[in-house]
Amino acid sequence: MKIAKLALAAVALTTTAAVAPGVATAQEAAAGVTAGATVYGNDGVEIGTVESVEGETAVLVVDGMKAPVPAAAFGTGEQGATLNATKAQIVGMLQAAHQEAMAKRDAALVVGAEAVTAKNAPLGTVLEIEGDNVIIARGGDETNKITLLREHFAAAPDGALMALMTNAQIDAAMAASAPAAESAGE
């Protein structure tokens, strides 16, 4: 999972003309943040690129990691879009958030755990964990097993185990892999 939340960092990232002379106000900058924009830190070094903007949130890509950032956190400097942080600070926050998310996922990913889908529909019970392979009894039926990878799971906000796919996506992936498995056995 490469998307991390930067809610705690929003205050640190917010730029104002008082903090950085020559930088536009947050409202002016928010209106100018666009997909594809290169974003620079308060040290003038490139941080990353804005992948998309939806409403008041921009998705910033930094070294392959994605982070939702409030559009109001961006300023405008001589080079273009800016954040009141350095790339090292942003990368550190993203890595810490990723590690925390993986720890929560691993705590929830235990034999006997009930898993739900990305849309909070029942998925099944964890029967076995073999390395990165997680064997699920769909609907609790041990004759209806599927294997997903550890990376296909996260901890839901309530701490429960959640697959990062819907039942329809899992069914489609299984259907697509069934002909390949059959032809490999021939």
Tab-separated table of C-alpha atoms in Angstrom:
chain	number	residue	atom	x	y	z
A	1	MET	CA	0.000	0.000	0.000
A	2	LYS	CA	1.717	3.166	-1.160
A	3	ILE	CA	-0.799	5.758	-0.206
A	4	ALA	CA	-0.118	7.343	3.185
A	5	LYS	CA	-2.026	10.031	5.013
A	6	LEU	CA	-0.273	13.262	5.794
A	7	ALA	CA	-2.984	14.722	7.997
A	8	LEU	CA	-0.526	15.337	10.824
A	9	ALA	CA	1.860	16.992	8.409
A	10	ALA	CA	-0.716	19.375	6.952
A	11	VAL	CA	0.088	22.027	9.528
A	12	ALA	CA	3.825	21.699	8.875
A	13	LEU	CA	3.307	21.917	5.132
A	14	THR	CA	1.053	24.961	5.063
A	15	THR	CA	2.911	27.909	3.627
A	16	THR	CA	2.109	31.549	4.050
A	17	ALA	CA	3.693	34.721	2.815
A	18	ALA	CA	4.843	35.442	6.385
A	19	VAL	CA	6.781	32.152	6.547
A	20	ALA	CA	8.254	32.323	3.083
A	21	PRO	CA	8.612	35.786	1.576
A	22	GLY	CA	7.674	35.882	-2.089
A	23	VAL	CA	5.359	32.880	-1.753
A	24	ALA	CA	1.696	33.229	-2.666
A	25	THR	CA	-0.978	32.786	-0.010
A	26	ALA	CA	-2.481	29.326	0.474
A	27	GLN	CA	-5.734	30.310	-1.270
A	28	GLU	CA	-3.863	31.621	-4.304
A	29	ALA	CA	-1.655	28.539	-4.444
A	30	ALA	CA	-4.556	26.087	-4.029
A	31	ALA	CA	-6.196	27.542	-7.106
A	32	GLY	CA	-2.972	27.030	-9.077
A	33	VAL	CA	-2.082	23.439	-8.075
A	34	THR	CA	-2.587	21.231	-11.125
A	35	ALA	CA	-1.887	17.647	-12.125
A	36	GLY	CA	1.605	17.288	-13.515
A	37	ALA	CA	3.014	20.216	-11.509
A	38	THR	CA	6.497	19.764	-10.083
A	39	VAL	CA	6.582	20.600	-6.378
A	40	TYR	CA	9.597	22.114	-4.637
A	41	GLY	CA	10.519	22.208	-0.964
A	42	ASN	CA	11.296	25.207	1.180
A	43	ASP	CA	14.963	24.564	0.355
A	44	GLY	CA	14.333	24.933	-3.406
A	45	VAL	CA	14.912	21.211	-4.097
A	46	GLU	CA	12.327	19.223	-6.069
A	47	ILE	CA	10.078	17.083	-3.850
A	48	GLY	CA	7.837	15.331	-6.391
A	49	THR	CA	4.961	15.710	-8.823
A	50	VAL	CA	1.241	16.283	-8.395
A	51	GLU	CA	-0.490	13.233	-9.890
A	52	SER	CA	-4.036	14.520	-9.589
A	53	VAL	CA	-6.204	17.099	-7.878
A	54	GLU	CA	-9.708	16.290	-6.662
A	55	GLY	CA	-11.554	19.023	-4.869
A	56	GLU	CA	-9.321	20.340	-2.117
A	57	THR	CA	-6.859	17.406	-2.158
A	58	ALA	CA	-3.830	16.884	-4.381
A	59	VAL	CA	-2.084	13.510	-4.697
A	60	LEU	CA	1.654	14.090	-4.466
A	61	VAL	CA	4.041	11.409	-5.777
A	62	VAL	CA	7.428	11.359	-4.070
A	63	ASP	CA	9.924	8.612	-4.954
A	64	GLY	CA	7.065	6.323	-6.038
A	65	MET	CA	5.068	6.911	-2.846
A	66	LYS	CA	1.716	8.692	-3.023
A	67	ALA	CA	0.313	11.062	-0.441
A	68	PRO	CA	-2.899	13.089	-0.313
A	69	VAL	CA	-2.007	16.688	0.563
A	70	PRO	CA	-4.510	19.505	1.153
A	71	ALA	CA	-4.356	21.833	-1.857
A	72	ALA	CA	-4.242	24.739	0.577
A	73	ALA	CA	-0.854	23.484	1.823
A	74	PHE	CA	0.818	24.441	-1.469
A	75	GLY	CA	2.415	27.785	-2.067
A	76	THR	CA	3.863	29.282	-5.218
A	77	GLY	CA	7.526	30.220	-5.427
A	78	GLU	CA	9.877	31.268	-8.204
A	79	GLN	CA	10.127	27.668	-9.496
A	80	GLY	CA	6.416	26.857	-9.174
A	81	ALA	CA	4.406	24.917	-6.597
A	82	THR	CA	6.018	24.673	-3.158
A	83	LEU	CA	5.529	23.050	0.233
A	84	ASN	CA	6.933	24.324	3.503
A	85	ALA	CA	9.024	21.174	4.042
A	86	THR	CA	12.024	19.448	2.506
A	87	LYS	CA	11.931	16.273	0.431
A	88	ALA	CA	13.687	14.436	3.278
A	89	GLN	CA	10.949	15.488	5.699
A	90	ILE	CA	8.189	14.372	3.313
A	91	VAL	CA	9.909	11.032	2.587
A	92	GLY	CA	10.400	10.471	6.322
A	93	MET	CA	6.709	11.096	7.012
A	94	LEU	CA	5.643	8.784	4.174
A	95	GLN	CA	7.970	5.993	5.288
A	96	ALA	CA	6.830	6.285	8.903
A	97	ALA	CA	3.161	6.183	7.841
A	98	HIS	CA	3.843	3.150	5.615
A	99	GLN	CA	5.626	1.290	8.424
A	100	GLU	CA	2.778	2.056	10.823
A	101	ALA	CA	0.196	0.804	8.297
A	102	MET	CA	2.157	-2.429	7.710
A	103	ALA	CA	2.464	-3.030	11.464
A	104	LYS	CA	-1.308	-2.577	11.896
A	105	ARG	CA	-1.957	-4.902	8.947
A	106	ASP	CA	0.358	-7.580	10.324
A	107	ALA	CA	-1.294	-7.337	13.758
A	108	ALA	CA	-4.715	-7.909	12.142
A	109	LEU	CA	-3.499	-10.655	9.792
A	110	VAL	CA	-3.704	-13.743	11.989
A	111	VAL	CA	-5.150	-17.230	11.583
A	112	GLY	CA	-8.837	-17.125	12.470
A	113	ALA	CA	-9.286	-13.453	11.589
A	114	GLU	CA	-12.443	-12.544	9.720
A	115	ALA	CA	-11.616	-10.507	6.617
A	116	VAL	CA	-13.801	-8.035	4.784
A	117	THR	CA	-13.424	-6.597	1.301
A	118	ALA	CA	-12.562	-3.049	0.292
A	119	LYS	CA	-16.312	-2.327	0.318
A	120	ASN	CA	-16.697	-3.840	3.794
A	121	ALA	CA	-18.468	-6.964	2.507
A	122	PRO	CA	-17.636	-10.290	4.195
A	123	LEU	CA	-14.735	-12.111	2.520
A	124	GLY	CA	-13.949	-15.045	4.772
A	125	THR	CA	-11.757	-16.477	7.505
A	126	VAL	CA	-7.961	-16.679	7.449
A	127	LEU	CA	-7.124	-20.394	7.508
A	128	GLU	CA	-3.366	-20.296	6.995
A	129	ILE	CA	-0.533	-17.855	6.484
A	130	GLU	CA	2.415	-19.308	4.585
A	131	GLY	CA	5.023	-16.584	4.152
A	132	ASP	CA	3.316	-13.933	2.014
A	133	ASN	CA	0.459	-16.269	0.989
A	134	VAL	CA	-2.776	-15.885	2.921
A	135	ILE	CA	-5.307	-18.703	2.522
A	136	ILE	CA	-8.899	-17.597	3.059
A	137	ALA	CA	-11.999	-19.772	3.444
A	138	ARG	CA	-14.528	-17.671	1.536
A	139	GLY	CA	-17.635	-17.195	3.584
A	140	GLY	CA	-16.074	-19.473	6.215
A	141	ASP	CA	-16.435	-22.465	3.836
A	142	GLU	CA	-13.176	-24.450	4.019
A	143	THR	CA	-13.988	-26.121	0.685
A	144	ASN	CA	-14.031	-22.705	-1.013
A	145	LYS	CA	-10.458	-21.496	-0.473
A	146	ILE	CA	-8.598	-18.671	-2.153
A	147	THR	CA	-5.028	-17.503	-1.763
A	148	LEU	CA	-4.187	-13.826	-1.664
A	149	LEU	CA	-0.884	-12.124	-0.976
A	150	ARG	CA	-0.078	-10.339	2.282
A	151	GLU	CA	0.224	-7.096	0.272
A	152	HIS	CA	-3.450	-7.433	-0.690
A	153	PHE	CA	-4.485	-6.651	2.893
A	154	ALA	CA	-4.584	-3.665	5.219
A	155	ALA	CA	-5.991	-2.905	8.625
A	156	ALA	CA	-9.344	-1.134	8.423
A	157	PRO	CA	-9.780	2.020	10.529
A	158	ASP	CA	-11.373	-0.129	13.260
A	159	GLY	CA	-8.363	-2.499	13.207
A	160	ALA	CA	-10.155	-5.314	11.371
A	161	LEU	CA	-8.519	-7.174	8.493
A	162	MET	CA	-9.526	-5.755	5.113
A	163	ALA	CA	-8.675	-6.966	1.616
A	164	LEU	CA	-7.763	-4.152	-0.755
A	165	MET	CA	-10.125	-5.586	-3.376
A	166	THR	CA	-13.823	-6.173	-3.755
A	167	ASN	CA	-15.387	-9.638	-4.093
A	168	ALA	CA	-15.990	-8.871	-7.794
A	169	GLN	CA	-12.315	-8.024	-8.337
A	170	ILE	CA	-11.238	-11.221	-6.556
A	171	ASP	CA	-13.695	-13.287	-8.641
A	172	ALA	CA	-12.444	-11.679	-11.869
A	173	ALA	CA	-8.799	-12.348	-10.965
A	174	MET	CA	-9.592	-15.962	-10.119
A	175	ALA	CA	-11.511	-16.432	-13.372
A	176	ALA	CA	-8.643	-14.935	-15.365
A	177	SER	CA	-6.083	-17.191	-13.680
A	178	ALA	CA	-8.170	-20.390	-13.980
A	179	PRO	CA	-7.560	-20.927	-17.745
A	180	ALA	CA	-3.830	-20.357	-17.252
A	181	ALA	CA	-3.737	-22.892	-14.415
A	182	GLU	CA	-5.690	-25.432	-16.474
A	183	SER	CA	-3.414	-25.120	-19.522
A	184	ALA	CA	-0.307	-25.375	-17.332
A	185	GLY	CA	-1.580	-28.702	-16.009
A	186	GLU	CA	-2.062	-30.211	-19.471
